[in-house]
Amino acid sequence: MDTLLRLSGVIDAVSRLFGKFIIWLVLAATVISAGNAIARKAFNLGSNAFLEIQWYLFGAVFLLGAGFTFLQNAHVRIDVVASRLSMRTRMFIDIVGILVFLLPLCWFMIDFAWPIVKGAYISGEMSSNSGGLIRWPVYALVPAGFALLGLQAVSELIKRIAFLHGKGPNPLLLGGHDDQAAAVAAHTDSTVEEPK
Protein backbone atom coordinates (compact mmCIF):
# COMPACT_ATOMS: atom_id res chain seq x y z
CA MET A 1 0.00 0.00 0.00
CA ASP A 2 2.90 2.38 0.71
CA THR A 3 4.09 2.10 -2.90
CA LEU A 4 0.60 2.87 -4.18
CA LEU A 5 0.33 5.87 -1.86
CA ARG A 6 3.67 7.16 -3.19
CA LEU A 7 2.32 6.74 -6.73
CA SER A 8 -0.79 8.64 -5.65
CA GLY A 9 1.43 11.43 -4.33
CA VAL A 10 3.27 11.68 -7.67
CA ILE A 11 -0.04 11.84 -9.57
CA ASP A 12 -1.31 14.51 -7.17
CA ALA A 13 1.87 16.53 -7.79
CA VAL A 14 1.29 16.33 -11.57
CA SER A 15 -2.32 17.47 -11.11
CA ARG A 16 -1.17 20.39 -8.93
CA LEU A 17 1.36 21.35 -11.59
CA PHE A 18 -1.37 21.48 -14.23
CA GLY A 19 -3.59 23.38 -11.79
CA LYS A 20 -0.93 26.09 -11.51
CA PHE A 21 -0.33 26.05 -15.27
CA ILE A 22 -3.98 26.61 -16.22
CA ILE A 23 -4.12 29.76 -14.08
CA TRP A 24 -1.73 31.28 -16.63
CA LEU A 25 -3.97 30.10 -19.47
CA VAL A 26 -6.87 32.02 -17.91
CA LEU A 27 -4.67 35.13 -17.75
CA ALA A 28 -3.55 34.63 -21.36
CA ALA A 29 -7.15 34.27 -22.55
CA THR A 30 -8.13 37.42 -20.67
CA VAL A 31 -5.25 39.48 -22.10
CA ILE A 32 -5.89 38.22 -25.64
CA SER A 33 -9.61 38.91 -25.31
CA ALA A 34 -8.99 42.46 -24.04
CA GLY A 35 -6.37 43.13 -26.71
CA ASN A 36 -8.64 41.82 -29.45
CA ALA A 37 -11.55 43.96 -28.24
CA ILE A 38 -9.37 47.09 -28.08
CA ALA A 39 -7.94 46.43 -31.55
CA ARG A 40 -11.42 45.97 -33.02
CA LYS A 41 -12.99 49.02 -31.39
CA ALA A 42 -10.08 51.47 -31.48
CA PHE A 43 -8.32 50.53 -34.71
CA ASN A 44 -10.95 48.52 -36.60
CA LEU A 45 -8.52 45.58 -36.72
CA GLY A 46 -9.47 42.01 -36.03
CA SER A 47 -8.32 38.47 -36.49
CA ASN A 48 -10.12 35.16 -36.40
CA ALA A 49 -6.92 33.68 -35.01
CA PHE A 50 -7.30 35.81 -31.87
CA LEU A 51 -10.90 34.65 -31.43
CA GLU A 52 -9.97 31.01 -31.96
CA ILE A 53 -7.00 31.09 -29.58
CA GLN A 54 -9.42 32.26 -26.87
CA TRP A 55 -11.59 29.21 -27.55
CA TYR A 56 -8.51 26.98 -27.52
CA LEU A 57 -7.40 28.41 -24.18
CA PHE A 58 -10.88 28.00 -22.69
CA GLY A 59 -10.92 24.37 -23.86
CA ALA A 60 -7.46 23.85 -22.34
CA VAL A 61 -8.55 25.29 -18.98
CA PHE A 62 -11.67 23.14 -18.90
CA LEU A 63 -10.08 19.88 -20.06
CA LEU A 64 -6.63 20.10 -18.47
CA GLY A 65 -8.12 21.30 -15.19
CA ALA A 66 -10.50 18.37 -14.67
CA GLY A 67 -7.91 16.23 -12.86
CA PHE A 68 -6.92 19.12 -10.58
CA THR A 69 -10.60 19.76 -9.84
CA PHE A 70 -10.98 16.10 -8.81
CA LEU A 71 -7.92 16.39 -6.59
CA GLN A 72 -9.49 19.39 -4.85
CA ASN A 73 -12.82 17.55 -4.41
CA ALA A 74 -14.47 20.39 -6.30
CA HIS A 75 -16.62 18.35 -8.67
CA VAL A 76 -20.37 18.53 -8.16
CA ARG A 77 -21.71 16.05 -5.64
CA ILE A 78 -25.20 15.32 -4.39
CA ASP A 79 -24.42 16.42 -0.85
CA VAL A 80 -28.03 16.19 0.34
CA VAL A 81 -27.92 12.44 -0.23
CA ALA A 82 -24.24 11.88 0.60
CA SER A 83 -24.43 13.66 3.94
CA ARG A 84 -26.93 11.05 5.18
CA LEU A 85 -24.59 8.15 4.40
CA SER A 86 -21.74 6.85 6.52
CA MET A 87 -18.21 7.78 5.41
CA ARG A 88 -17.49 4.13 4.65
CA THR A 89 -20.53 3.92 2.37
CA ARG A 90 -19.51 7.14 0.62
CA MET A 91 -16.05 5.67 0.00
CA PHE A 92 -17.55 2.52 -1.51
CA ILE A 93 -19.81 4.62 -3.75
CA ASP A 94 -16.80 6.64 -4.92
CA ILE A 95 -14.78 3.48 -5.58
CA VAL A 96 -17.60 1.96 -7.65
CA GLY A 97 -18.10 5.27 -9.48
CA ILE A 98 -14.41 5.52 -10.33
CA LEU A 99 -14.10 1.90 -11.46
CA VAL A 100 -17.43 1.50 -13.28
CA PHE A 101 -18.01 4.95 -14.73
CA LEU A 102 -15.07 7.35 -14.62
CA LEU A 103 -12.12 5.19 -15.71
CA PRO A 104 -14.07 3.52 -18.56
CA LEU A 105 -15.28 6.96 -19.71
CA CYS A 106 -11.70 8.28 -19.73
CA TRP A 107 -10.53 5.27 -21.72
CA PHE A 108 -13.42 5.61 -24.19
CA MET A 109 -12.79 9.33 -24.76
CA ILE A 110 -9.05 8.84 -25.30
CA ASP A 111 -9.69 5.92 -27.67
CA PHE A 112 -12.37 7.88 -29.53
CA ALA A 113 -10.45 11.16 -29.80
CA TRP A 114 -6.98 9.90 -30.68
CA PRO A 115 -7.74 8.93 -34.31
CA ILE A 116 -9.31 12.37 -34.83
CA VAL A 117 -6.19 14.09 -33.47
CA LYS A 118 -3.96 11.90 -35.61
CA GLY A 119 -6.04 12.50 -38.74
CA ALA A 120 -6.07 16.27 -38.21
CA TYR A 121 -2.30 16.28 -37.68
CA ILE A 122 -1.57 14.21 -40.78
CA SER A 123 -3.93 16.24 -42.98
CA GLY A 124 -2.86 19.59 -41.55
CA GLU A 125 -6.51 20.44 -40.92
CA MET A 126 -7.11 24.17 -40.57
CA SER A 127 -10.04 26.19 -39.34
CA SER A 128 -12.57 27.03 -42.05
CA ASN A 129 -12.51 30.66 -40.87
CA SER A 130 -10.29 33.08 -42.75
CA GLY A 131 -7.01 33.43 -40.87
CA GLY A 132 -7.99 30.61 -38.52
CA LEU A 133 -5.68 28.24 -36.68
CA ILE A 134 -4.62 24.64 -37.16
CA ARG A 135 -7.02 22.21 -35.47
CA TRP A 136 -4.96 19.30 -34.14
CA PRO A 137 -3.71 21.11 -30.99
CA VAL A 138 -7.23 21.79 -29.78
CA TYR A 139 -8.32 18.25 -30.69
CA ALA A 140 -5.35 16.92 -28.69
CA LEU A 141 -6.72 18.59 -25.57
CA VAL A 142 -9.48 15.96 -25.39
CA PRO A 143 -7.27 12.86 -24.96
CA ALA A 144 -4.77 14.85 -22.85
CA GLY A 145 -7.49 16.12 -20.53
CA PHE A 146 -9.10 12.72 -20.10
CA ALA A 147 -5.69 11.12 -19.54
CA LEU A 148 -5.02 13.58 -16.70
CA LEU A 149 -8.49 12.98 -15.27
CA GLY A 150 -7.97 9.22 -15.51
CA LEU A 151 -4.62 9.48 -13.71
CA GLN A 152 -6.20 11.51 -10.93
CA ALA A 153 -9.00 8.96 -10.73
CA VAL A 154 -6.38 6.26 -10.09
CA SER A 155 -4.87 8.43 -7.35
CA GLU A 156 -8.28 9.03 -5.74
CA LEU A 157 -9.05 5.32 -5.94
CA ILE A 158 -5.81 4.52 -4.09
CA LYS A 159 -6.57 7.11 -1.41
CA ARG A 160 -10.08 5.81 -0.84
CA ILE A 161 -8.88 2.22 -0.53
CA ALA A 162 -6.12 3.33 1.84
CA PHE A 163 -8.67 5.15 3.99
CA LEU A 164 -10.89 2.07 4.16
CA HIS A 165 -7.89 0.03 5.31
CA GLY A 166 -6.97 2.65 7.94
CA LYS A 167 -3.74 3.58 6.14
CA GLY A 168 -4.60 7.10 5.03
CA PRO A 169 -6.59 10.21 5.83
CA ASN A 170 -10.13 10.79 4.62
CA PRO A 171 -9.74 12.11 1.05
CA LEU A 172 -13.21 13.68 1.10
CA LEU A 173 -12.49 15.95 4.05
CA LEU A 174 -9.09 17.24 3.08
CA GLY A 175 -9.82 18.90 -0.25
CA GLY A 176 -6.68 17.98 -2.12
CA HIS A 177 -4.20 17.00 0.59
CA ASP A 178 -2.05 20.09 0.07
CA ASP A 179 -0.85 19.94 3.65
CA GLN A 180 0.27 16.36 4.28
CA ALA A 181 1.07 17.06 7.93
CA ALA A 182 -2.47 18.30 8.52
CA ALA A 183 -3.81 15.26 6.68
CA VAL A 184 -1.87 12.85 8.88
CA ALA A 185 -2.90 14.78 12.01
CA ALA A 186 -6.55 14.68 10.96
CA HIS A 187 -6.30 10.94 10.37
CA THR A 188 -4.62 10.39 13.74
CA ASP A 189 -7.19 12.51 15.57
CA SER A 190 -10.07 10.67 13.92
CA THR A 191 -8.77 7.30 15.12
CA VAL A 192 -8.34 8.36 18.75
CA GLU A 193 -11.42 7.93 20.90
CA GLU A 194 -12.78 10.90 22.76
CA PRO A 195 -12.32 10.66 26.55
CA LYS A 196 -15.55 9.98 28.44
mmCIF file of N, CA, C and O in Angstrom, residues 5 14 29 39 49 52 62 65 71 78 86 92 94 99 101 109 146 191:
data_model
loop_
_atom_site.group_PDB
_atom_site.id
_atom_site.type_symbol
_atom_site.label_atom_id
_atom_site.label_comp_id
_atom_site.label_asym_id
_atom_site.label_seq_id
_atom_site.Cartn_x
_atom_site.Cartn_y
_atom_site.Cartn_z
ATOM 1 N N LEU A 5 0.520 4.514 -2.383
ATOM 2 C CA LEU A 5 0.335 5.866 -1.855
ATOM 3 C C LEU A 5 1.408 6.819 -2.384
ATOM 4 O O LEU A 5 1.129 7.998 -2.625
ATOM 5 N N VAL A 14 1.505 16.002 -10.148
ATOM 6 C CA VAL A 14 1.294 16.335 -11.566
ATOM 7 C C VAL A 14 0.010 17.147 -11.720
ATOM 8 O O VAL A 14 -0.022 18.160 -12.437
ATOM 9 N N ALA A 29 -5.871 34.096 -21.855
ATOM 10 C CA ALA A 29 -7.150 34.266 -22.546
ATOM 11 C C ALA A 29 -7.734 35.650 -22.272
ATOM 12 O O ALA A 29 -8.286 36.300 -23.171
ATOM 13 N N ALA A 39 -8.341 46.305 -30.148
ATOM 14 C CA ALA A 39 -7.938 46.426 -31.553
ATOM 15 C C ALA A 39 -9.145 46.587 -32.471
ATOM 16 O O ALA A 39 -9.117 47.387 -33.421
ATOM 17 N N ALA A 49 -7.896 34.434 -35.805
ATOM 18 C CA ALA A 49 -6.922 33.676 -35.013
ATOM 19 C C ALA A 49 -7.004 34.063 -33.539
ATOM 20 O O ALA A 49 -6.924 33.214 -32.654
ATOM 21 N N GLU A 52 -10.124 32.460 -32.108
ATOM 22 C CA GLU A 52 -9.970 31.011 -31.959
ATOM 23 C C GLU A 52 -9.006 30.642 -30.843
ATOM 24 O O GLU A 52 -9.232 29.655 -30.140
ATOM 25 N N PHE A 62 -10.604 24.069 -19.272
ATOM 26 C CA PHE A 62 -11.671 23.144 -18.897
ATOM 27 C C PHE A 62 -11.175 21.698 -18.881
ATOM 28 O O PHE A 62 -11.400 20.964 -17.918
ATOM 29 N N GLY A 65 -7.862 21.048 -16.601
ATOM 30 C CA GLY A 65 -8.125 21.304 -15.188
ATOM 31 C C GLY A 65 -9.021 20.287 -14.515
ATOM 32 O O GLY A 65 -9.216 20.339 -13.291
ATOM 33 N N LEU A 71 -8.840 16.390 -7.725
ATOM 34 C CA LEU A 71 -7.916 16.390 -6.590
ATOM 35 C C LEU A 71 -8.428 17.291 -5.474
ATOM 36 O O LEU A 71 -8.328 16.957 -4.291
ATOM 37 N N ILE A 78 -23.841 15.205 -4.926
ATOM 38 C CA ILE A 78 -25.197 15.319 -4.390
ATOM 39 C C ILE A 78 -25.078 15.249 -2.871
ATOM 40 O O ILE A 78 -25.287 14.214 -2.248
ATOM 41 N N SER A 86 -22.973 6.953 5.737
ATOM 42 C CA SER A 86 -21.738 6.852 6.517
ATOM 43 C C SER A 86 -20.546 7.103 5.604
ATOM 44 O O SER A 86 -20.626 6.947 4.377
ATOM 45 N N PHE A 92 -17.203 3.613 -0.603
ATOM 46 C CA PHE A 92 -17.552 2.521 -1.511
ATOM 47 C C PHE A 92 -18.253 3.053 -2.763
ATOM 48 O O PHE A 92 -17.995 2.586 -3.876
ATOM 49 N N ASP A 94 -17.838 6.010 -4.104
ATOM 50 C CA ASP A 94 -16.799 6.638 -4.922
ATOM 51 C C ASP A 94 -15.956 5.601 -5.656
ATOM 52 O O ASP A 94 -15.637 5.775 -6.835
ATOM 53 N N LEU A 99 -14.385 3.116 -10.699
ATOM 54 C CA LEU A 99 -14.099 1.895 -11.460
ATOM 55 C C LEU A 99 -15.102 1.628 -12.583
ATOM 56 O O LEU A 99 -14.721 1.183 -13.672
ATOM 57 N N PHE A 101 -17.623 3.855 -13.848
ATOM 58 C CA PHE A 101 -18.008 4.954 -14.731
ATOM 59 C C PHE A 101 -16.830 5.823 -15.193
ATOM 60 O O PHE A 101 -16.636 6.005 -16.388
ATOM 61 N N MET A 109 -13.032 8.026 -24.144
ATOM 62 C CA MET A 109 -12.793 9.331 -24.756
ATOM 63 C C MET A 109 -11.400 9.423 -25.385
ATOM 64 O O MET A 109 -11.244 10.010 -26.457
ATOM 65 N N PHE A 146 -8.550 13.954 -20.678
ATOM 66 C CA PHE A 146 -9.103 12.724 -20.102
ATOM 67 C C PHE A 146 -8.012 11.819 -19.547
ATOM 68 O O PHE A 146 -8.255 11.072 -18.594
ATOM 69 N N THR A 191 -8.848 8.682 14.645
ATOM 70 C CA THR A 191 -8.768 7.302 15.116
ATOM 71 C C THR A 191 -8.673 7.212 16.631
ATOM 72 O O THR A 191 -8.791 6.132 17.210
#
